[in-house]
Coordinates of C-alpha atoms and ligand atoms in Angstrom, one line a residue:
M1 CA -3.1 21.2 -30.3
K2 CA -0.3 18.4 -30.7
E3 CA -0.6 15.1 -29.3
L4 CA 0.8 14.3 -25.6
A5 CA 3.1 12.1 -24.6
T6 CA 1.5 8.4 -25.3
G7 CA 1.1 7.5 -22.0
M8 CA -0.5 10.0 -20.9
Y9 CA -3.6 8.4 -22.3
K10 CA -2.8 5.3 -20.4
I11 CA -2.1 6.7 -17.1
L12 CA -4.9 6.3 -14.7
G13 CA -6.6 7.6 -11.3
E14 CA -7.6 6.0 -8.3
G15 CA -11.1 4.7 -7.2
A16 CA -10.9 6.2 -3.5
F17 CA -10.7 9.7 -4.8
E18 CA -13.7 9.2 -7.2
Y19 CA -15.9 8.0 -4.3
L20 CA -14.5 10.8 -1.9
A21 CA -15.7 13.1 -4.5
K22 CA -19.1 11.4 -4.9
A23 CA -19.2 11.2 -1.1
Q24 CA -18.5 14.8 -0.8
A25 CA -21.0 16.1 -3.3
E26 CA -23.6 14.3 -0.8
E27 CA -22.1 16.1 2.3
R28 CA -22.7 19.3 0.5
K29 CA -26.4 18.7 -0.2
G30 CA -26.7 18.0 3.5
K31 CA -26.3 14.3 4.0
N32 CA -24.6 12.9 6.8
I33 CA -21.9 10.1 4.8
L34 CA -20.1 7.5 7.1
H35 CA -16.5 7.1 5.3
F36 CA -14.6 3.9 4.7
E37 CA -13.0 4.6 1.4
I38 CA -9.9 6.3 1.9
G39 CA -6.6 4.1 3.0
Q40 CA -5.5 6.4 5.6
P41 CA -5.3 6.1 9.6
D42 CA -7.7 8.2 11.4
F43 CA -4.9 8.6 14.2
P44 CA -3.2 12.0 14.6
T45 CA 1.0 11.6 14.0
P46 CA 2.4 11.4 17.4
D47 CA 3.5 14.3 19.3
H48 CA 6.7 13.2 20.0
I49 CA 7.1 13.0 15.7
K50 CA 5.6 16.1 15.5
Q51 CA 7.8 17.9 18.0
T52 CA 10.8 16.7 16.0
A53 CA 9.6 18.5 13.1
Y54 CA 8.7 21.8 14.9
E55 CA 12.3 21.9 16.4
E56 CA 14.0 21.5 13.0
I57 CA 12.0 24.1 11.4
K58 CA 12.7 26.6 14.3
G59 CA 16.4 25.6 14.0
N60 CA 16.1 26.6 10.4
Y61 CA 16.9 23.0 8.9
T62 CA 14.9 24.1 5.7
G63 CA 17.3 23.6 3.2
Y64 CA 18.1 21.1 0.2
V65 CA 19.6 18.2 1.6
S66 CA 21.3 14.8 0.0
A67 CA 19.4 13.9 -2.7
T68 CA 19.0 10.0 -2.2
G69 CA 18.5 10.8 1.6
I70 CA 20.5 12.2 5.2
L71 CA 22.9 10.0 6.3
D72 CA 21.0 9.6 10.0
L73 CA 18.4 8.4 8.7
K74 CA 19.9 6.1 6.4
Q75 CA 21.4 4.8 9.6
A76 CA 18.2 4.6 11.1
I77 CA 16.7 2.8 8.3
Q78 CA 19.7 0.4 8.4
D79 CA 19.0 -0.7 11.8
E80 CA 15.1 -0.8 11.0
I81 CA 15.5 -3.3 8.4
E82 CA 18.2 -5.3 10.7
Q83 CA 15.7 -5.9 13.3
T84 CA 12.7 -6.3 10.9
R85 CA 14.0 -8.3 8.1
G86 CA 16.9 -9.6 9.8
Y87 CA 19.7 -8.4 7.3
R88 CA 21.9 -5.1 7.5
P89 CA 22.0 -3.1 4.3
S90 CA 24.5 -0.8 3.2
I91 CA 24.0 2.9 3.1
E92 CA 24.5 3.0 -0.6
Q93 CA 21.7 0.4 -0.8
I94 CA 19.0 3.0 0.5
L95 CA 16.9 5.5 -1.2
V96 CA 14.8 8.0 0.9
L97 CA 11.6 9.6 -0.9
P98 CA 8.6 11.7 -0.5
G99 CA 6.5 8.8 0.4
A100 CA 6.3 5.0 -0.7
K101 CA 4.4 6.0 -4.3
P102 CA 7.4 7.3 -5.7
G103 CA 9.2 4.0 -5.1
I104 CA 6.8 2.6 -7.1
F105 CA 7.0 4.7 -9.8
F106 CA 10.8 5.8 -9.6
T107 CA 11.6 1.8 -9.3
M108 CA 9.2 1.1 -12.8
L109 CA 10.7 3.9 -14.5
G110 CA 14.2 2.9 -13.7
L111 CA 13.6 -1.1 -14.8
V112 CA 10.4 -1.3 -17.3
N113 CA 10.7 -0.7 -20.9
P114 CA 8.2 -0.4 -23.3
G115 CA 6.9 -3.8 -24.1
D116 CA 8.0 -5.6 -20.8
E117 CA 5.9 -7.6 -18.7
V118 CA 5.2 -6.6 -15.2
M119 CA 3.1 -9.2 -12.9
Y120 CA 1.1 -7.7 -10.0
P121 CA -1.6 -8.8 -7.9
D122 CA -5.3 -8.3 -9.1
P123 CA -7.0 -6.9 -7.1
G124 CA -4.5 -4.9 -6.1
F125 CA -3.2 -1.2 -5.7
P126 CA -4.2 0.7 -8.4
T127 CA -0.7 2.3 -9.3
Y128 CA 1.1 -0.6 -10.2
G129 CA -1.0 -1.0 -13.1
S130 CA -1.2 2.3 -13.8
V131 CA 2.4 3.1 -14.5
T132 CA 2.6 -0.2 -16.3
K133 CA 0.3 1.5 -18.8
Y134 CA 2.1 4.7 -18.7
L135 CA 5.4 3.5 -19.4
Q136 CA 3.5 1.1 -22.3
A137 CA 4.6 -2.1 -20.7
V138 CA 2.4 -5.2 -20.6
D139 CA 0.1 -5.8 -18.0
V140 CA 0.0 -9.2 -16.4
P141 CA -2.3 -9.2 -13.3
I142 CA -2.4 -12.4 -11.1
A143 CA -5.4 -13.2 -9.6
L144 CA -5.8 -13.5 -6.1
R145 CA -8.5 -16.1 -4.8
E146 CA -10.4 -15.8 -2.1
K147 CA -10.2 -19.6 -1.9
N148 CA -6.7 -19.0 -1.0
Q149 CA -7.4 -16.3 1.5
F150 CA -6.5 -13.8 -1.6
K151 CA -2.6 -15.0 -1.1
L152 CA -0.8 -14.8 -4.3
D153 CA 0.0 -18.5 -5.5
P154 CA 3.7 -19.0 -6.8
T155 CA 2.1 -21.7 -9.2
D156 CA -0.1 -18.5 -10.8
V157 CA 3.1 -16.6 -11.2
E158 CA 5.4 -19.3 -12.8
N159 CA 2.5 -20.1 -15.2
S160 CA 2.7 -16.4 -16.4
I161 CA 6.3 -16.0 -17.0
T162 CA 7.9 -15.5 -20.4
P163 CA 10.9 -14.5 -21.4
K164 CA 10.0 -10.9 -21.5
T165 CA 8.8 -10.7 -17.5
K166 CA 10.9 -8.1 -16.0
L167 CA 9.5 -7.2 -12.6
I168 CA 7.0 -8.9 -10.4
I169 CA 5.2 -6.9 -7.8
L170 CA 4.5 -8.3 -4.3
N171 CA 2.5 -6.4 -1.5
S172 CA 2.2 -8.2 1.9
P173 CA 0.1 -7.3 3.8
Q174 CA -2.4 -6.3 1.0
N175 CA -4.4 -3.6 -0.5
P176 CA -7.1 -4.5 -0.6
T177 CA -7.5 -7.9 0.6
G178 CA -5.6 -7.6 4.0
S179 CA -4.0 -10.8 3.1
V180 CA -0.6 -11.5 4.2
M181 CA 2.3 -13.8 2.4
T182 CA 3.3 -16.9 4.2
K183 CA 7.0 -16.9 4.3
N184 CA 6.8 -20.4 2.1
R185 CA 4.9 -18.5 -0.5
L186 CA 7.3 -15.5 -0.4
Y187 CA 10.4 -17.2 -1.0
Q188 CA 9.2 -19.7 -3.6
I189 CA 8.3 -16.7 -5.7
A190 CA 12.1 -15.1 -5.2
E191 CA 13.4 -18.3 -6.5
L192 CA 11.3 -18.2 -9.4
A193 CA 12.5 -14.5 -10.0
E194 CA 16.1 -15.7 -9.4
K195 CA 15.7 -18.8 -11.8
H196 CA 14.2 -16.6 -14.8
D197 CA 16.3 -13.5 -14.0
I198 CA 13.7 -11.5 -12.7
Y199 CA 12.9 -8.4 -11.1
I200 CA 11.2 -8.2 -7.4
L201 CA 9.5 -5.2 -6.0
A202 CA 8.3 -5.7 -2.6
D203 CA 5.8 -3.0 -1.6
E204 CA 5.8 -3.4 2.4
I205 CA 4.4 -0.2 3.5
Y206 CA 2.1 -2.3 5.8
S207 CA 4.9 -4.2 7.2
K208 CA 3.8 -3.1 10.7
M209 CA 0.1 -3.7 10.6
L210 CA -0.4 -7.1 10.9
Y211 CA -2.9 -9.1 13.9
E212 CA -2.0 -13.1 14.2
A213 CA 0.0 -13.2 11.3
D214 CA 3.7 -12.9 11.0
F215 CA 5.5 -10.6 8.6
H216 CA 7.8 -11.8 6.0
S217 CA 10.1 -10.2 3.2
A218 CA 10.7 -11.8 -0.1
T219 CA 13.9 -9.5 0.3
V220 CA 15.6 -11.8 2.9
L221 CA 16.7 -14.1 -0.1
D222 CA 19.4 -12.0 -1.5
E223 CA 19.3 -9.2 1.0
A224 CA 18.1 -6.8 -1.7
K225 CA 21.5 -7.0 -3.3
E226 CA 20.5 -8.8 -6.5
R227 CA 17.2 -8.5 -8.0
T228 CA 14.6 -7.5 -4.7
I229 CA 13.7 -4.1 -4.3
L230 CA 12.0 -3.3 -0.6
L231 CA 9.7 -0.1 -0.6
D232 CA 8.4 0.8 3.2
G233 CA 7.3 3.7 4.7
F234 CA 6.1 5.9 7.4
S235 CA 2.7 6.8 6.1
K236 CA 0.7 4.1 7.6
S237 CA 2.3 2.9 10.7
Y238 CA 3.3 6.3 12.0
S239 CA 0.1 8.4 10.6
M240 CA 2.0 10.3 8.5
T241 CA 0.4 10.6 5.3
G242 CA 0.7 14.1 4.5
W243 CA 4.2 14.4 5.4
R244 CA 5.3 12.1 2.7
L245 CA 8.2 9.9 3.5
G246 CA 9.0 6.3 2.4
Y247 CA 12.1 4.6 1.4
L248 CA 13.4 1.8 -1.1
V249 CA 16.2 -0.5 -0.4
G250 CA 17.5 -2.3 -3.3
P251 CA 20.9 -3.4 -5.3
E252 CA 23.3 -0.5 -4.9
T253 CA 23.8 0.2 -8.7
I254 CA 20.1 0.3 -9.1
I255 CA 19.6 2.7 -6.0
E256 CA 22.7 4.9 -7.6
K257 CA 20.6 5.4 -10.9
M258 CA 17.3 6.1 -9.5
G259 CA 19.3 8.5 -6.9
L260 CA 19.9 10.3 -10.3
I261 CA 16.3 10.0 -11.0
M262 CA 15.7 12.0 -7.6
I263 CA 17.9 14.7 -8.4
N264 CA 16.4 15.4 -11.4
A265 CA 12.7 15.0 -10.6
L266 CA 12.6 16.2 -6.9
S267 CA 16.1 17.2 -5.6
C268 CA 15.5 15.6 -2.4
T269 CA 13.2 14.5 0.3
T270 CA 12.3 17.3 2.7
S271 CA 14.8 17.7 4.9
F272 CA 13.0 18.5 8.4
V273 CA 10.6 15.6 7.2
Q274 CA 13.6 13.3 7.3
K275 CA 14.7 14.5 11.0
A276 CA 10.8 13.5 12.0
G277 CA 11.2 10.1 10.3
I278 CA 14.2 9.5 12.6
T279 CA 12.1 9.7 15.6
A280 CA 9.2 8.2 14.3
L281 CA 11.8 4.9 14.0
K282 CA 13.8 5.3 17.0
G283 CA 11.6 6.9 19.5
D284 CA 8.4 5.6 21.5
Q285 CA 6.4 2.8 19.7
Q286 CA 3.7 2.7 21.9
P287 CA 1.2 5.0 19.7
L288 CA 1.6 2.6 17.0
E289 CA 1.1 -0.4 19.1
K290 CA -2.1 1.2 20.4
M291 CA -3.4 2.2 17.0
M292 CA -2.7 -1.5 16.0
A293 CA -5.0 -2.7 19.2
A294 CA -7.9 -0.6 18.2
F295 CA -7.5 -1.3 14.4
K296 CA -7.8 -5.2 16.0
E297 CA -11.0 -4.5 17.7
R298 CA -12.0 -2.6 14.4
R299 CA -11.4 -5.3 12.0
D300 CA -13.4 -7.9 14.6
A301 CA -16.5 -5.6 14.7
I302 CA -16.2 -4.9 10.6
V303 CA -15.9 -8.8 9.5
K304 CA -18.6 -9.3 12.2
G305 CA -20.9 -7.0 11.0
L306 CA -20.5 -7.4 7.2
N307 CA -21.2 -11.5 7.7
T308 CA -24.8 -10.2 9.0
I309 CA -25.8 -8.6 5.9
P310 CA -27.6 -10.8 3.5
G311 CA -25.4 -11.7 0.5
F312 CA -22.4 -10.4 2.0
S313 CA -19.4 -12.6 3.3
C314 CA -16.3 -11.6 4.7
L315 CA -12.8 -13.3 5.8
T316 CA -11.2 -12.1 8.5
P317 CA -8.1 -10.0 6.9
Q318 CA -4.5 -10.5 8.9
G319 CA -3.2 -7.4 8.3
A320 CA -3.3 -3.7 6.7
F321 CA -6.9 -2.1 7.6
Y322 CA -9.1 -3.2 4.8
A323 CA -11.9 -5.5 4.8
F324 CA -12.6 -7.0 1.1
P325 CA -16.3 -9.0 1.5
S326 CA -17.7 -10.8 -1.1
I327 CA -21.1 -9.6 -2.7
K328 CA -21.4 -12.1 -5.4
E329 CA -24.6 -13.6 -3.6
T330 CA -26.5 -10.1 -4.1
G331 CA -26.5 -10.4 -7.6
M332 CA -25.2 -6.8 -8.4
N333 CA -21.7 -5.8 -9.3
S334 CA -19.6 -3.8 -7.0
R335 CA -20.3 -0.6 -8.1
E336 CA -24.0 -0.9 -8.0
I337 CA -23.6 -2.3 -4.7
A338 CA -21.3 0.5 -3.8
D339 CA -23.6 3.5 -5.0
H340 CA -26.4 1.8 -3.6
I341 CA -24.4 1.7 -0.3
L342 CA -23.7 5.5 -0.4
Y343 CA -26.7 6.7 -1.9
K344 CA -29.4 4.5 0.3
A345 CA -26.9 4.1 3.6
G346 CA -25.0 6.8 3.9
V347 CA -21.8 4.7 3.6
C348 CA -19.0 5.4 1.6
C349 CA -16.7 2.3 0.5
L350 CA -15.2 1.5 -2.7
P351 CA -16.2 -1.2 -5.4
G352 CA -13.6 -4.2 -5.6
S353 CA -13.3 -3.6 -9.3
A354 CA -11.5 -0.4 -8.6
F355 CA -8.5 -2.5 -7.9
G356 CA -8.7 -4.8 -10.9
P357 CA -10.9 -6.6 -12.7
N358 CA -10.5 -9.7 -10.3
G359 CA -11.6 -7.3 -7.3
E360 CA -15.3 -7.6 -9.2
G361 CA -17.7 -9.5 -6.9
Y362 CA -16.2 -7.2 -3.6
L363 CA -16.1 -4.0 -1.9
R364 CA -13.5 -2.4 -0.1
F365 CA -13.8 -1.0 3.4
S366 CA -11.1 1.2 5.1
Y367 CA -12.0 0.7 8.9
A368 CA -9.9 3.5 9.9
T369 CA -12.6 4.8 11.8
S370 CA -14.4 4.4 15.3
V371 CA -16.2 0.8 16.1
E372 CA -19.3 3.1 16.9
N373 CA -19.1 4.4 13.1
I374 CA -18.5 0.9 12.1
Q375 CA -21.6 -0.5 13.7
Q376 CA -23.9 2.2 13.0
A377 CA -22.5 1.7 9.2
M378 CA -23.5 -1.9 9.1
K379 CA -26.7 -0.8 10.7
Q380 CA -27.6 1.1 7.7
I381 CA -26.4 -0.7 5.2
K382 CA -28.2 -3.7 6.5
E383 CA -31.6 -1.7 6.5
S384 CA -30.9 -0.2 3.0
F385 CA -31.5 -3.5 1.7
D386 CA -35.0 -4.2 3.7
Ligands
LIG401 C1 -0.3 -0.9 -1.1 C2 0.2 0.7 -1.0 N1 1.5 0.8 -1.4 C3 1.8 1.9 -1.4 C4 0.7 3.1 -1.0 C5 1.4 4.7 -1.0 O1 2.1 5.1 0.0 P1 2.6 6.6 0.8 O2 1.3 7.4 0.5 O3 3.7 6.9 1.4 O4 2.9 6.9 -0.6 C6 -0.6 2.9 -0.7 C7 -1.2 3.7 -0.3 O5 -2.3 3.5 0.0 C8 -0.7 1.4 -0.5 O6 -1.9 1.2 -0.2

């Protein structure tokens, strides 16, 4: 059999799915497992959003629609960006997509050639490194350090810039650490990108999921017109992971070309899902507020609990719904600990190393579960080390 395309030997999977499979294997043996591995809110999609989808399906709004997104959703996104980022993009700057992930894939497909260098946070969302490898580009992971509260340091970015640097991927609030970038740091990086003629992809999928910190976007400086590309979506804020809806806002010329990728790869994003997206943005925001209040209570419970386990120490994350405790003092590596916790404590979390080499020495807990489950899990973990 002839070889596959070179990139196919380089593309990687995701640790979350590997550990979910391990946990499910335990469940099949009759064990009870408390789940902290998957990054998905445990709240249902709000009723008013579902209602729009039912009505659109009943009204037969089920055919192909514009490849780049329907106009009324793009207008809702214009309003949304104006309210949350302070600038109003043109309709031509917006590309609606089935989820945020294709926004990462399409942006990289559209900008990155083999041999180009791509910078991204480490630990970070695994797709960034995986797609870089798939495209035969060069990974330049930038270490996030606990002593900087896991915020990307502009000096580290500057020191890693070469003439081959093509793209810097930012992510704030961040997966897996829950860190939130300050305006100052983001703007410094955006200025570096301008000085050295580099593109920025700002993955802002957790933009509505903050606790004490304020949200800032690196795309404000050029209003996503020159070199910055904003990525956001509905999966997390509106509990719509399975619906698949996200969007990019970027320079018109790039968005136009990515629209061609859409035509060739997907034709369009599901029609009635886009209508539901309008309801999500324009409708009642109380479900989001209630979810964030619950997440804050859970965050406080998990951070408190993790800090009582010998050898564990956990910073208080400022955004998203992940806790990222250090386990360095235990003397075990992150896979050993994650396996120990799964098999001895019946709790499934992820090894930090699933998010890059700098995630070694940490675990990721997605606290998309009740306070009772969190407290029970912490008790079981503690007891498993006795
Ligand atoms: C940082 C980050 N970007 C993008 C995504 C993908 O979101 P979606 O499910 O909308 O494709 C995730 C999901 O976990 C994420 O954590």
